[in-house]
Amino acid sequence: MPPHRRIDADGHPTVAELENSIRTNQLWSTGLLAVERKASHDVIGYCGLVDSGRGAAGEPELAFELLRRVWCQGYATEASLAVLEWARSSGYERLWATVWDWNTASRRVLAKVGFTETERKEVDAAYGTTLFTTRRL
Ligand SMILES: CC(C)(COP(=O)(O)OP(=O)(O)OC[C@H]1O[C@@H](n2cnc3c(N)ncnc32)[C@H](O)[C@@H]1OP(=O)(O)O)[C@@H](O)C(=O)NCCC(=O)NCCS
């Protein structure tokens, strides 16, 4: 957890403060959204847009992570397609997604929703290679 996201010594932000900020701030065009199943209404992970600054300016990254017990049922693909629609309607023209080269499932999801790999890569001796993928909207 990066320091700027931690709860401070006085307990802020409180749950009520976070809730209020989510309810009143209509201007967000990026952020991670809860993925909720339509039939069972359970939250199974997140999917959304992150202003990581790793792509180009004004072009956020798609990010997703789901609970292991729901993997391989198409949920990440479905959630990503919904987020792409949100990004398009917010006026973005291009998105990025970064993924470890060994993350086969994530690479497959990105390919299925239309991301293509670029020339750009970052090699980390300990973890592997980060691939930069992109998609026009
Ligand atoms: C990546 C992740 C979100 C995928 O979620 P998901 O709901 O299982 O994804 P989907 O079911 O929509 O699609 C997964 C695809 O990968 C394939 N796949 C999954 N594991 C695989 C493996 N080990 N080898 C080959 N293909 C694999 C599935 O067969 C499916 O492809 P298909 O539709 O062609 O059959 C999930 O695995 C996850 O949360 N992983 C941990 C967090 C993470 O890595 N996030 C991404 C960081 S970039």
CSV table of N, CA and C and ligand atoms in Angstrom, one decimal:
chain,number,residue,atom,x,y,z
A,1,MET,N,0.9,-1.2,0.0
A,1,MET,CA,0.0,0.0,0.0
A,1,MET,C,0.9,1.2,0.0
A,2,PRO,N,0.8,2.1,-1.1
A,2,PRO,CA,1.7,3.3,-1.1
A,2,PRO,C,1.3,4.2,0.0
A,3,PRO,N,2.2,5.0,0.6
A,3,PRO,CA,1.9,5.9,1.8
A,3,PRO,C,0.7,6.8,1.6
A,4,HIS,N,0.6,7.4,0.3
A,4,HIS,CA,-0.5,8.3,0.1
A,4,HIS,C,-1.8,7.7,0.1
A,5,ARG,N,-1.9,6.4,0.1
A,5,ARG,CA,-3.2,5.7,0.1
A,5,ARG,C,-3.6,5.2,1.5
A,6,ARG,N,-2.6,5.3,2.5
A,6,ARG,CA,-2.9,4.7,3.8
A,6,ARG,C,-3.8,5.5,4.6
A,7,ILE,N,-4.5,4.9,5.6
A,7,ILE,CA,-5.3,5.6,6.5
A,7,ILE,C,-4.4,6.3,7.5
A,8,ASP,N,-4.6,7.6,7.7
A,8,ASP,CA,-3.6,8.4,8.6
A,8,ASP,C,-3.8,8.1,10.1
A,9,ALA,N,-3.0,8.7,10.9
A,9,ALA,CA,-3.0,8.4,12.3
A,9,ALA,C,-4.3,8.8,13.0
A,10,ASP,N,-5.1,9.7,12.4
A,10,ASP,CA,-6.4,10.1,12.9
A,10,ASP,C,-7.5,9.3,12.3
A,11,GLY,N,-7.2,8.3,11.5
A,11,GLY,CA,-8.3,7.5,11.0
A,11,GLY,C,-8.9,8.0,9.7
A,12,HIS,N,-8.3,8.9,9.1
A,12,HIS,CA,-8.8,9.5,7.8
A,12,HIS,C,-8.1,8.9,6.6
A,13,PRO,N,-8.7,8.7,5.5
A,13,PRO,CA,-10.2,8.9,5.3
A,13,PRO,C,-11.0,7.8,5.9
A,14,THR,N,-12.1,8.2,6.5
A,14,THR,CA,-13.0,7.2,7.1
A,14,THR,C,-13.9,6.5,5.9
A,15,VAL,N,-14.6,5.5,6.2
A,15,VAL,CA,-15.4,4.9,5.2
A,15,VAL,C,-16.5,5.9,4.8
A,16,ALA,N,-17.0,6.7,5.7
A,16,ALA,CA,-18.0,7.7,5.4
A,16,ALA,C,-17.4,8.7,4.4
A,17,GLU,N,-16.2,9.1,4.7
A,17,GLU,CA,-15.6,10.1,3.8
A,17,GLU,C,-15.3,9.5,2.4
A,18,LEU,N,-14.9,8.3,2.3
A,18,LEU,CA,-14.7,7.7,1.0
A,18,LEU,C,-16.0,7.6,0.3
A,19,GLU,N,-17.1,7.2,1.0
A,19,GLU,CA,-18.4,7.0,0.4
A,19,GLU,C,-18.9,8.3,-0.1
A,20,ASN,N,-18.7,9.4,0.7
A,20,ASN,CA,-19.2,10.7,0.2
A,20,ASN,C,-18.4,11.2,-1.0
A,21,SER,N,-17.1,10.9,-1.0
A,21,SER,CA,-16.3,11.3,-2.2
A,21,SER,C,-16.7,10.6,-3.4
A,22,ILE,N,-17.1,9.3,-3.3
A,22,ILE,CA,-17.5,8.6,-4.5
A,22,ILE,C,-18.9,9.1,-5.0
A,23,ARG,N,-19.8,9.4,-4.0
A,23,ARG,CA,-21.1,9.8,-4.4
A,23,ARG,C,-21.1,11.2,-5.0
A,24,THR,N,-20.2,12.1,-4.5
A,24,THR,CA,-20.3,13.5,-4.9
A,24,THR,C,-19.5,13.8,-6.1
A,25,ASN,N,-18.4,13.1,-6.4
A,25,ASN,CA,-17.5,13.4,-7.4
A,25,ASN,C,-18.0,12.8,-8.7
A,26,GLN,N,-18.6,13.6,-9.6
A,26,GLN,CA,-19.2,13.1,-10.9
A,26,GLN,C,-18.1,13.1,-12.0
A,27,LEU,N,-17.0,13.7,-11.7
A,27,LEU,CA,-16.1,14.0,-12.8
A,27,LEU,C,-15.1,12.9,-13.1
A,28,TRP,N,-15.1,11.8,-12.4
A,28,TRP,CA,-14.1,10.8,-12.6
A,28,TRP,C,-14.3,10.1,-14.0
A,29,SER,N,-13.3,10.0,-14.7
A,29,SER,CA,-13.3,9.3,-16.0
A,29,SER,C,-12.3,8.1,-15.9
A,30,THR,N,-11.7,8.0,-14.8
A,30,THR,CA,-10.8,6.8,-14.5
A,30,THR,C,-11.2,6.3,-13.1
A,31,GLY,N,-10.7,5.1,-12.8
A,31,GLY,CA,-10.9,4.5,-11.5
A,31,GLY,C,-11.2,3.0,-11.7
A,32,LEU,N,-11.0,2.3,-10.6
A,32,LEU,CA,-11.2,0.9,-10.6
A,32,LEU,C,-12.7,0.6,-10.1
A,33,LEU,N,-13.4,-0.1,-10.8
A,33,LEU,CA,-14.8,-0.4,-10.5
A,33,LEU,C,-14.9,-1.8,-10.0
A,34,ALA,N,-15.9,-2.0,-9.0
A,34,ALA,CA,-16.2,-3.4,-8.6
A,34,ALA,C,-16.8,-4.2,-9.7
A,35,VAL,N,-16.4,-5.4,-9.8
A,35,VAL,CA,-17.1,-6.3,-10.8
A,35,VAL,C,-18.1,-7.1,-10.0
A,36,GLU,N,-19.4,-7.0,-10.3
A,36,GLU,CA,-20.5,-7.6,-9.6
A,36,GLU,C,-21.2,-8.6,-10.5
A,37,ARG,N,-21.5,-9.8,-10.1
A,37,ARG,CA,-22.2,-10.7,-10.9
A,37,ARG,C,-23.7,-10.4,-10.9
A,38,LYS,N,-24.3,-10.4,-12.2
A,38,LYS,CA,-25.7,-9.9,-12.3
A,38,LYS,C,-26.6,-10.8,-11.5
A,39,ALA,N,-26.4,-12.1,-11.6
A,39,ALA,CA,-27.4,-13.0,-10.9
A,39,ALA,C,-27.2,-13.1,-9.4
A,40,SER,N,-26.0,-13.2,-9.0
A,40,SER,CA,-25.8,-13.5,-7.5
A,40,SER,C,-25.4,-12.2,-6.8
A,41,HIS,N,-25.2,-11.1,-7.5
A,41,HIS,CA,-24.8,-9.8,-6.9
A,41,HIS,C,-23.6,-9.9,-6.0
A,42,ASP,N,-22.7,-10.8,-6.2
A,42,ASP,CA,-21.5,-10.9,-5.4
A,42,ASP,C,-20.4,-10.1,-6.1
A,43,VAL,N,-19.5,-9.5,-5.4
A,43,VAL,CA,-18.4,-8.8,-6.0
A,43,VAL,C,-17.3,-9.8,-6.1
A,44,ILE,N,-16.7,-9.9,-7.3
A,44,ILE,CA,-15.7,-10.9,-7.6
A,44,ILE,C,-14.4,-10.3,-8.0
A,45,GLY,N,-14.3,-9.0,-8.0
A,45,GLY,CA,-13.0,-8.4,-8.3
A,45,GLY,C,-13.1,-7.0,-8.8
A,46,TYR,N,-12.1,-6.5,-9.5
A,46,TYR,CA,-12.2,-5.1,-10.0
A,46,TYR,C,-11.8,-5.0,-11.4
A,47,CYS,N,-12.2,-4.0,-12.1
A,47,CYS,CA,-11.8,-3.8,-13.5
A,47,CYS,C,-12.0,-2.3,-13.7
A,48,GLY,N,-11.0,-1.6,-14.4
A,48,GLY,CA,-11.2,-0.2,-14.6
A,48,GLY,C,-10.0,0.4,-15.3
A,49,LEU,N,-9.9,1.7,-15.1
A,49,LEU,CA,-8.9,2.5,-15.8
A,49,LEU,C,-8.0,3.2,-14.8
A,50,VAL,N,-6.7,3.2,-15.0
A,50,VAL,CA,-5.8,3.7,-14.1
A,50,VAL,C,-4.9,4.8,-14.8
A,51,ASP,N,-4.8,6.0,-14.2
A,51,ASP,CA,-3.9,7.0,-14.7
A,51,ASP,C,-2.5,6.7,-14.3
A,52,SER,N,-1.9,5.7,-14.9
A,52,SER,CA,-0.6,5.3,-14.4
A,52,SER,C,0.5,6.2,-15.0
A,53,GLY,N,0.3,6.9,-16.1
A,53,GLY,CA,1.3,7.7,-16.7
A,53,GLY,C,2.3,6.8,-17.5
A,54,ARG,N,2.0,5.5,-17.6
A,54,ARG,CA,3.0,4.6,-18.3
A,54,ARG,C,2.8,4.6,-19.8
A,55,GLY,N,1.5,4.9,-20.2
A,55,GLY,CA,1.3,5.0,-21.6
A,55,GLY,C,1.6,6.4,-22.1
A,56,ALA,N,0.7,7.0,-22.9
A,56,ALA,CA,0.9,8.3,-23.3
A,56,ALA,C,0.0,9.2,-22.5
A,57,ALA,N,0.3,10.5,-22.5
A,57,ALA,CA,-0.4,11.5,-21.7
A,57,ALA,C,-1.9,11.4,-22.1
A,58,GLY,N,-2.8,11.4,-21.1
A,58,GLY,CA,-4.2,11.4,-21.3
A,58,GLY,C,-4.7,10.0,-21.9
A,59,GLU,N,-3.9,9.0,-21.8
A,59,GLU,CA,-4.4,7.7,-22.2
A,59,GLU,C,-4.2,6.7,-21.1
A,60,PRO,N,-5.2,6.4,-20.4
A,60,PRO,CA,-5.1,5.6,-19.2
A,60,PRO,C,-4.9,4.1,-19.5
A,61,GLU,N,-4.6,3.3,-18.4
A,61,GLU,CA,-4.4,1.9,-18.6
A,61,GLU,C,-5.6,1.1,-18.1
A,62,LEU,N,-5.9,0.0,-18.8
A,62,LEU,CA,-6.9,-0.9,-18.4
A,62,LEU,C,-6.3,-1.8,-17.4
A,63,ALA,N,-7.0,-2.1,-16.3
A,63,ALA,CA,-6.5,-3.0,-15.2
A,63,ALA,C,-7.6,-3.9,-14.7
A,64,PHE,N,-7.3,-5.1,-14.4
A,64,PHE,CA,-8.3,-6.0,-13.8
A,64,PHE,C,-7.7,-7.1,-12.9
A,65,GLU,N,-8.5,-7.5,-12.0
A,65,GLU,CA,-8.0,-8.6,-11.1
A,65,GLU,C,-9.3,-9.3,-10.5
A,66,LEU,N,-9.4,-10.6,-10.6
A,66,LEU,CA,-10.6,-11.3,-10.1
A,66,LEU,C,-10.2,-12.3,-9.1
A,67,LEU,N,-11.2,-12.7,-8.3
A,67,LEU,CA,-11.0,-13.8,-7.3
A,67,LEU,C,-10.7,-15.1,-8.0
A,68,ARG,N,-9.7,-15.8,-7.5
A,68,ARG,CA,-9.3,-17.1,-8.2
A,68,ARG,C,-10.5,-18.0,-8.5
A,69,ARG,N,-11.4,-18.1,-7.6
A,69,ARG,CA,-12.5,-19.1,-7.7
A,69,ARG,C,-13.4,-18.8,-8.9
A,70,VAL,N,-13.3,-17.6,-9.5
A,70,VAL,CA,-14.2,-17.3,-10.7
A,70,VAL,C,-13.4,-17.2,-12.0
A,71,TRP,N,-12.1,-17.6,-12.0
A,71,TRP,CA,-11.3,-17.5,-13.2
A,71,TRP,C,-11.9,-18.4,-14.3
A,72,CYS,N,-11.5,-18.1,-15.5
A,72,CYS,CA,-11.8,-18.9,-16.7
A,72,CYS,C,-13.3,-19.1,-17.0
A,73,GLN,N,-14.1,-18.1,-16.7
A,73,GLN,CA,-15.5,-18.1,-17.0
A,73,GLN,C,-15.9,-16.9,-17.9
A,74,GLY,N,-14.9,-16.2,-18.4
A,74,GLY,CA,-15.2,-15.1,-19.3
A,74,GLY,C,-15.5,-13.7,-18.6
A,75,TYR,N,-15.4,-13.7,-17.2
A,75,TYR,CA,-15.8,-12.5,-16.5
A,75,TYR,C,-14.8,-11.3,-16.8
A,76,ALA,N,-13.5,-11.6,-16.9
A,76,ALA,CA,-12.6,-10.4,-17.1
A,76,ALA,C,-12.8,-9.9,-18.5
A,77,THR,N,-13.1,-10.7,-19.5
A,77,THR,CA,-13.4,-10.3,-20.8
A,77,THR,C,-14.6,-9.4,-20.9
A,78,GLU,N,-15.7,-9.9,-20.2
A,78,GLU,CA,-16.9,-9.2,-20.2
A,78,GLU,C,-16.8,-7.8,-19.5
A,79,ALA,N,-16.1,-7.8,-18.3
A,79,ALA,CA,-15.9,-6.6,-17.6
A,79,ALA,C,-15.0,-5.6,-18.4
A,80,SER,N,-14.0,-6.1,-19.1
A,80,SER,CA,-13.1,-5.2,-19.9
A,80,SER,C,-13.9,-4.6,-21.0
A,81,LEU,N,-14.8,-5.4,-21.6
A,81,LEU,CA,-15.5,-4.8,-22.7
A,81,LEU,C,-16.4,-3.6,-22.2
A,82,ALA,N,-17.0,-3.8,-21.0
A,82,ALA,CA,-17.8,-2.7,-20.5
A,82,ALA,C,-17.0,-1.5,-20.1
A,83,VAL,N,-15.7,-1.7,-19.6
A,83,VAL,CA,-14.9,-0.6,-19.3
A,83,VAL,C,-14.4,0.1,-20.6
A,84,LEU,N,-14.2,-0.7,-21.7
A,84,LEU,CA,-13.8,0.0,-23.0
A,84,LEU,C,-14.9,0.9,-23.4
A,85,GLU,N,-16.2,0.5,-23.2
A,85,GLU,CA,-17.3,1.3,-23.6
A,85,GLU,C,-17.4,2.6,-22.8
A,86,TRP,N,-17.1,2.4,-21.5
A,86,TRP,CA,-17.1,3.6,-20.6
A,86,TRP,C,-16.0,4.5,-21.1
A,87,ALA,N,-14.8,4.0,-21.4
A,87,ALA,CA,-13.7,4.8,-21.8
A,87,ALA,C,-14.0,5.6,-23.1
A,88,ARG,N,-14.6,4.9,-24.0
A,88,ARG,CA,-15.0,5.5,-25.3
A,88,ARG,C,-16.0,6.6,-25.0
A,89,SER,N,-17.0,6.4,-24.2
A,89,SER,CA,-18.0,7.4,-23.9
A,89,SER,C,-17.4,8.6,-23.1
A,90,SER,N,-16.3,8.3,-22.4
A,90,SER,CA,-15.7,9.4,-21.7
A,90,SER,C,-14.8,10.3,-22.6
A,91,GLY,N,-14.6,9.8,-23.9
A,91,GLY,CA,-13.9,10.6,-24.9
A,91,GLY,C,-12.4,10.2,-25.1
A,92,TYR,N,-12.0,9.1,-24.4
A,92,TYR,CA,-10.6,8.6,-24.7
A,92,TYR,C,-10.6,8.0,-26.1
A,93,GLU,N,-9.4,8.2,-26.7
A,93,GLU,CA,-9.3,7.6,-28.1
A,93,GLU,C,-8.4,6.4,-28.1
A,94,ARG,N,-7.6,6.2,-27.0
A,94,ARG,CA,-6.7,5.1,-27.0
A,94,ARG,C,-6.4,4.7,-25.6
A,95,LEU,N,-6.3,3.4,-25.3
A,95,LEU,CA,-5.9,2.9,-24.0
A,95,LEU,C,-4.6,2.1,-24.0
A,96,TRP,N,-4.0,1.9,-22.9
A,96,TRP,CA,-2.9,1.0,-22.7
A,96,TRP,C,-3.2,-0.1,-21.8
A,97,ALA,N,-2.4,-1.1,-21.8
A,97,ALA,CA,-2.4,-2.1,-20.7
A,97,ALA,C,-1.0,-2.7,-20.6
A,98,THR,N,-0.5,-2.9,-19.4
A,98,THR,CA,0.8,-3.5,-19.3
A,98,THR,C,0.6,-4.9,-18.6
A,99,VAL,N,1.4,-5.8,-19.0
A,99,VAL,CA,1.2,-7.2,-18.5
A,99,VAL,C,2.5,-7.9,-18.5
A,100,TRP,N,2.8,-8.7,-17.5
A,100,TRP,CA,4.0,-9.5,-17.4
A,100,TRP,C,3.9,-10.5,-18.6
A,101,ASP,N,5.0,-10.8,-19.2
A,101,ASP,CA,5.1,-11.7,-20.3
A,101,ASP,C,4.6,-13.1,-19.9
A,102,TRP,N,4.8,-13.5,-18.6
A,102,TRP,CA,4.4,-14.9,-18.2
A,102,TRP,C,2.9,-15.0,-17.8
A,103,ASN,N,2.1,-13.8,-17.9
A,103,ASN,CA,0.7,-13.9,-17.4
A,103,ASN,C,-0.2,-14.2,-18.6
A,104,THR,N,-0.2,-15.5,-18.9
A,104,THR,CA,-0.9,-16.0,-20.1
A,104,THR,C,-2.4,-15.6,-20.1
A,105,ALA,N,-3.1,-15.8,-18.9
A,105,ALA,CA,-4.5,-15.5,-18.8
A,105,ALA,C,-4.8,-14.0,-19.1
A,106,SER,N,-4.0,-13.1,-18.5
A,106,SER,CA,-4.2,-11.7,-18.8
A,106,SER,C,-3.9,-11.3,-20.2
A,107,ARG,N,-2.8,-11.9,-20.8
A,107,ARG,CA,-2.5,-11.6,-22.2
A,107,ARG,C,-3.6,-12.1,-23.1
A,108,ARG,N,-4.2,-13.2,-22.7
A,108,ARG,CA,-5.3,-13.7,-23.6
A,108,ARG,C,-6.5,-12.8,-23.5
A,109,VAL,N,-6.9,-12.3,-22.3
A,109,VAL,CA,-8.0,-11.4,-22.1
A,109,VAL,C,-7.7,-10.1,-23.0
A,110,LEU,N,-6.5,-9.6,-22.8
A,110,LEU,CA,-6.2,-8.4,-23.6
A,110,LEU,C,-6.3,-8.6,-25.1
A,111,ALA,N,-5.9,-9.7,-25.6
A,111,ALA,CA,-6.0,-10.0,-27.0
A,111,ALA,C,-7.4,-10.1,-27.4
A,112,LYS,N,-8.2,-10.8,-26.5
A,112,LYS,CA,-9.6,-11.0,-26.9
A,112,LYS,C,-10.4,-9.7,-27.0
A,113,VAL,N,-10.0,-8.7,-26.2
A,113,VAL,CA,-10.7,-7.4,-26.2
A,113,VAL,C,-10.0,-6.4,-27.1
A,114,GLY,N,-9.0,-6.9,-27.9
A,114,GLY,CA,-8.5,-6.0,-29.0
A,114,GLY,C,-7.2,-5.3,-28.8
A,115,PHE,N,-6.5,-5.6,-27.7
A,115,PHE,CA,-5.2,-4.9,-27.4
A,115,PHE,C,-4.1,-5.6,-28.3
A,116,THR,N,-3.2,-4.9,-28.8
A,116,THR,CA,-2.1,-5.4,-29.5
A,116,THR,C,-0.8,-5.0,-28.9
A,117,GLU,N,0.2,-5.9,-29.0
A,117,GLU,CA,1.5,-5.6,-28.3
A,117,GLU,C,2.3,-4.6,-29.1
A,118,THR,N,2.9,-3.7,-28.4
A,118,THR,CA,3.8,-2.7,-29.1
A,118,THR,C,5.2,-3.2,-29.0
A,119,GLU,N,6.1,-2.4,-29.5
A,119,GLU,CA,7.6,-2.7,-29.4
A,119,GLU,C,8.1,-2.5,-28.0
A,120,ARG,N,7.3,-1.7,-27.2
A,120,ARG,CA,7.9,-1.3,-25.9
A,120,ARG,C,7.8,-2.4,-24.9
A,121,LYS,N,8.9,-2.6,-24.2
A,121,LYS,CA,9.0,-3.7,-23.1
A,121,LYS,C,9.9,-3.1,-22.0
A,122,GLU,N,9.7,-3.6,-20.8
A,122,GLU,CA,10.6,-3.2,-19.7
A,122,GLU,C,11.0,-4.5,-19.0
A,123,VAL,N,12.3,-4.7,-18.9
A,123,VAL,CA,12.8,-6.0,-18.3
A,123,VAL,C,13.2,-5.8,-16.9
A,124,ASP,N,12.6,-6.6,-16.0
A,124,ASP,CA,13.0,-6.6,-14.6
A,124,ASP,C,13.6,-8.0,-14.3
A,125,ALA,N,14.9,-7.9,-13.8
A,125,ALA,CA,15.6,-9.1,-13.6
A,125,ALA,C,14.9,-10.1,-12.7
A,126,ALA,N,14.2,-9.6,-11.7
A,126,ALA,CA,13.6,-10.5,-10.7
A,126,ALA,C,12.2,-11.0,-11.1
A,127,TYR,N,11.4,-10.2,-11.8
A,127,TYR,CA,10.0,-10.6,-12.1
A,127,TYR,C,9.7,-11.0,-13.5
A,128,GLY,N,10.5,-10.5,-14.5
A,128,GLY,CA,10.2,-10.8,-15.9
A,128,GLY,C,10.1,-9.6,-16.7
A,129,THR,N,9.4,-9.7,-17.8
A,129,THR,CA,9.3,-8.6,-18.8
A,129,THR,C,7.9,-8.1,-18.8
A,130,THR,N,7.8,-6.7,-18.7
A,130,THR,CA,6.5,-6.1,-18.8
A,130,THR,C,6.3,-5.7,-20.3
A,131,LEU,N,5.2,-6.2,-20.8
A,131,LEU,CA,4.8,-5.9,-22.2
A,131,LEU,C,3.8,-4.7,-22.2
A,132,PHE,N,4.0,-3.8,-23.1
A,132,PHE,CA,3.1,-2.7,-23.3
A,132,PHE,C,2.2,-3.0,-24.5
A,133,THR,N,0.9,-3.0,-24.2
A,133,THR,CA,-0.1,-3.3,-25.2
A,133,THR,C,-1.0,-2.0,-25.3
A,134,THR,N,-1.7,-1.9,-26.5
A,134,THR,CA,-2.5,-0.7,-26.7
A,134,THR,C,-3.7,-1.0,-27.5
A,135,ARG,N,-4.7,-0.2,-27.4
A,135,ARG,CA,-5.9,-0.4,-28.2
A,135,ARG,C,-6.6,1.0,-28.5
A,136,ARG,N,-6.9,1.2,-29.8
A,136,ARG,CA,-7.7,2.4,-30.2
A,136,ARG,C,-9.1,2.1,-29.9
A,137,LEU,N,-9.8,3.2,-29.6
A,137,LEU,CA,-11.3,3.0,-29.2
A,137,LEU,C,-12.2,3.5,-30.4
B,1,LIG,C1,-6.2,-12.2,-15.6
B,1,LIG,C2,-7.6,-12.5,-15.0
B,1,LIG,C3,-8.3,-11.2,-14.6
B,1,LIG,C4,-8.4,-13.3,-16.1
B,1,LIG,O1,-9.7,-13.4,-15.6
B,1,LIG,P1,-10.7,-14.4,-16.2
B,1,LIG,O2,-12.1,-14.0,-15.8
B,1,LIG,O3,-10.3,-15.8,-15.9
B,1,LIG,O4,-10.5,-14.2,-17.8
B,1,LIG,P2,-11.5,-14.8,-19.0
B,1,LIG,O5,-12.2,-16.0,-18.5
B,1,LIG,O6,-12.3,-13.7,-19.5
B,1,LIG,O7,-10.4,-15.2,-20.1
B,1,LIG,C5,-9.2,-15.9,-19.7
B,1,LIG,C6,-8.6,-16.5,-20.9
B,1,LIG,O8,-7.3,-17.0,-20.6
B,1,LIG,C7,-7.2,-18.4,-20.9
B,1,LIG,N1,-6.2,-18.9,-19.9
B,1,LIG,C8,-6.4,-18.8,-18.5
B,1,LIG,N2,-5.3,-19.4,-17.9
B,1,LIG,C9,-4.5,-19.9,-18.9
B,1,LIG,C10,-3.3,-20.6,-19.0
B,1,LIG,N3,-2.6,-20.9,-17.8
B,1,LIG,N4,-2.8,-20.9,-20.2
B,1,LIG,C11,-3.4,-20.6,-21.3
B,1,LIG,N5,-4.6,-19.9,-21.3
B,1,LIG,C12,-5.1,-19.6,-20.2
B,1,LIG,C13,-8.6,-18.9,-20.8
B,1,LIG,O9,-8.7,-20.1,-21.5
B,1,LIG,C14,-9.3,-17.8,-21.4
B,1,LIG,O10,-9.2,-17.8,-22.9
B,1,LIG,P3,-10.3,-18.4,-23.9
B,1,LIG,O11,-11.5,-17.6,-23.7
B,1,LIG,O12,-9.7,-18.2,-25.2
B,1,LIG,O13,-10.5,-19.8,-23.5
B,1,LIG,C15,-7.4,-13.4,-13.7
B,1,LIG,O14,-6.7,-14.6,-14.1
B,1,LIG,C16,-6.7,-12.7,-12.6
B,1,LIG,O15,-7.4,-12.1,-11.8
B,1,LIG,N6,-5.4,-12.9,-12.5
B,1,LIG,C17,-4.6,-12.3,-11.4
B,1,LIG,C18,-4.5,-10.8,-11.5
B,1,LIG,C19,-3.9,-10.4,-12.8
B,1,LIG,O16,-3.0,-11.1,-13.4
B,1,LIG,N7,-4.4,-9.3,-13.4
B,1,LIG,C20,-3.9,-8.7,-14.6
B,1,LIG,C21,-2.6,-8.0,-14.4
B,1,LIG,S1,-2.0,-7.4,-16.0
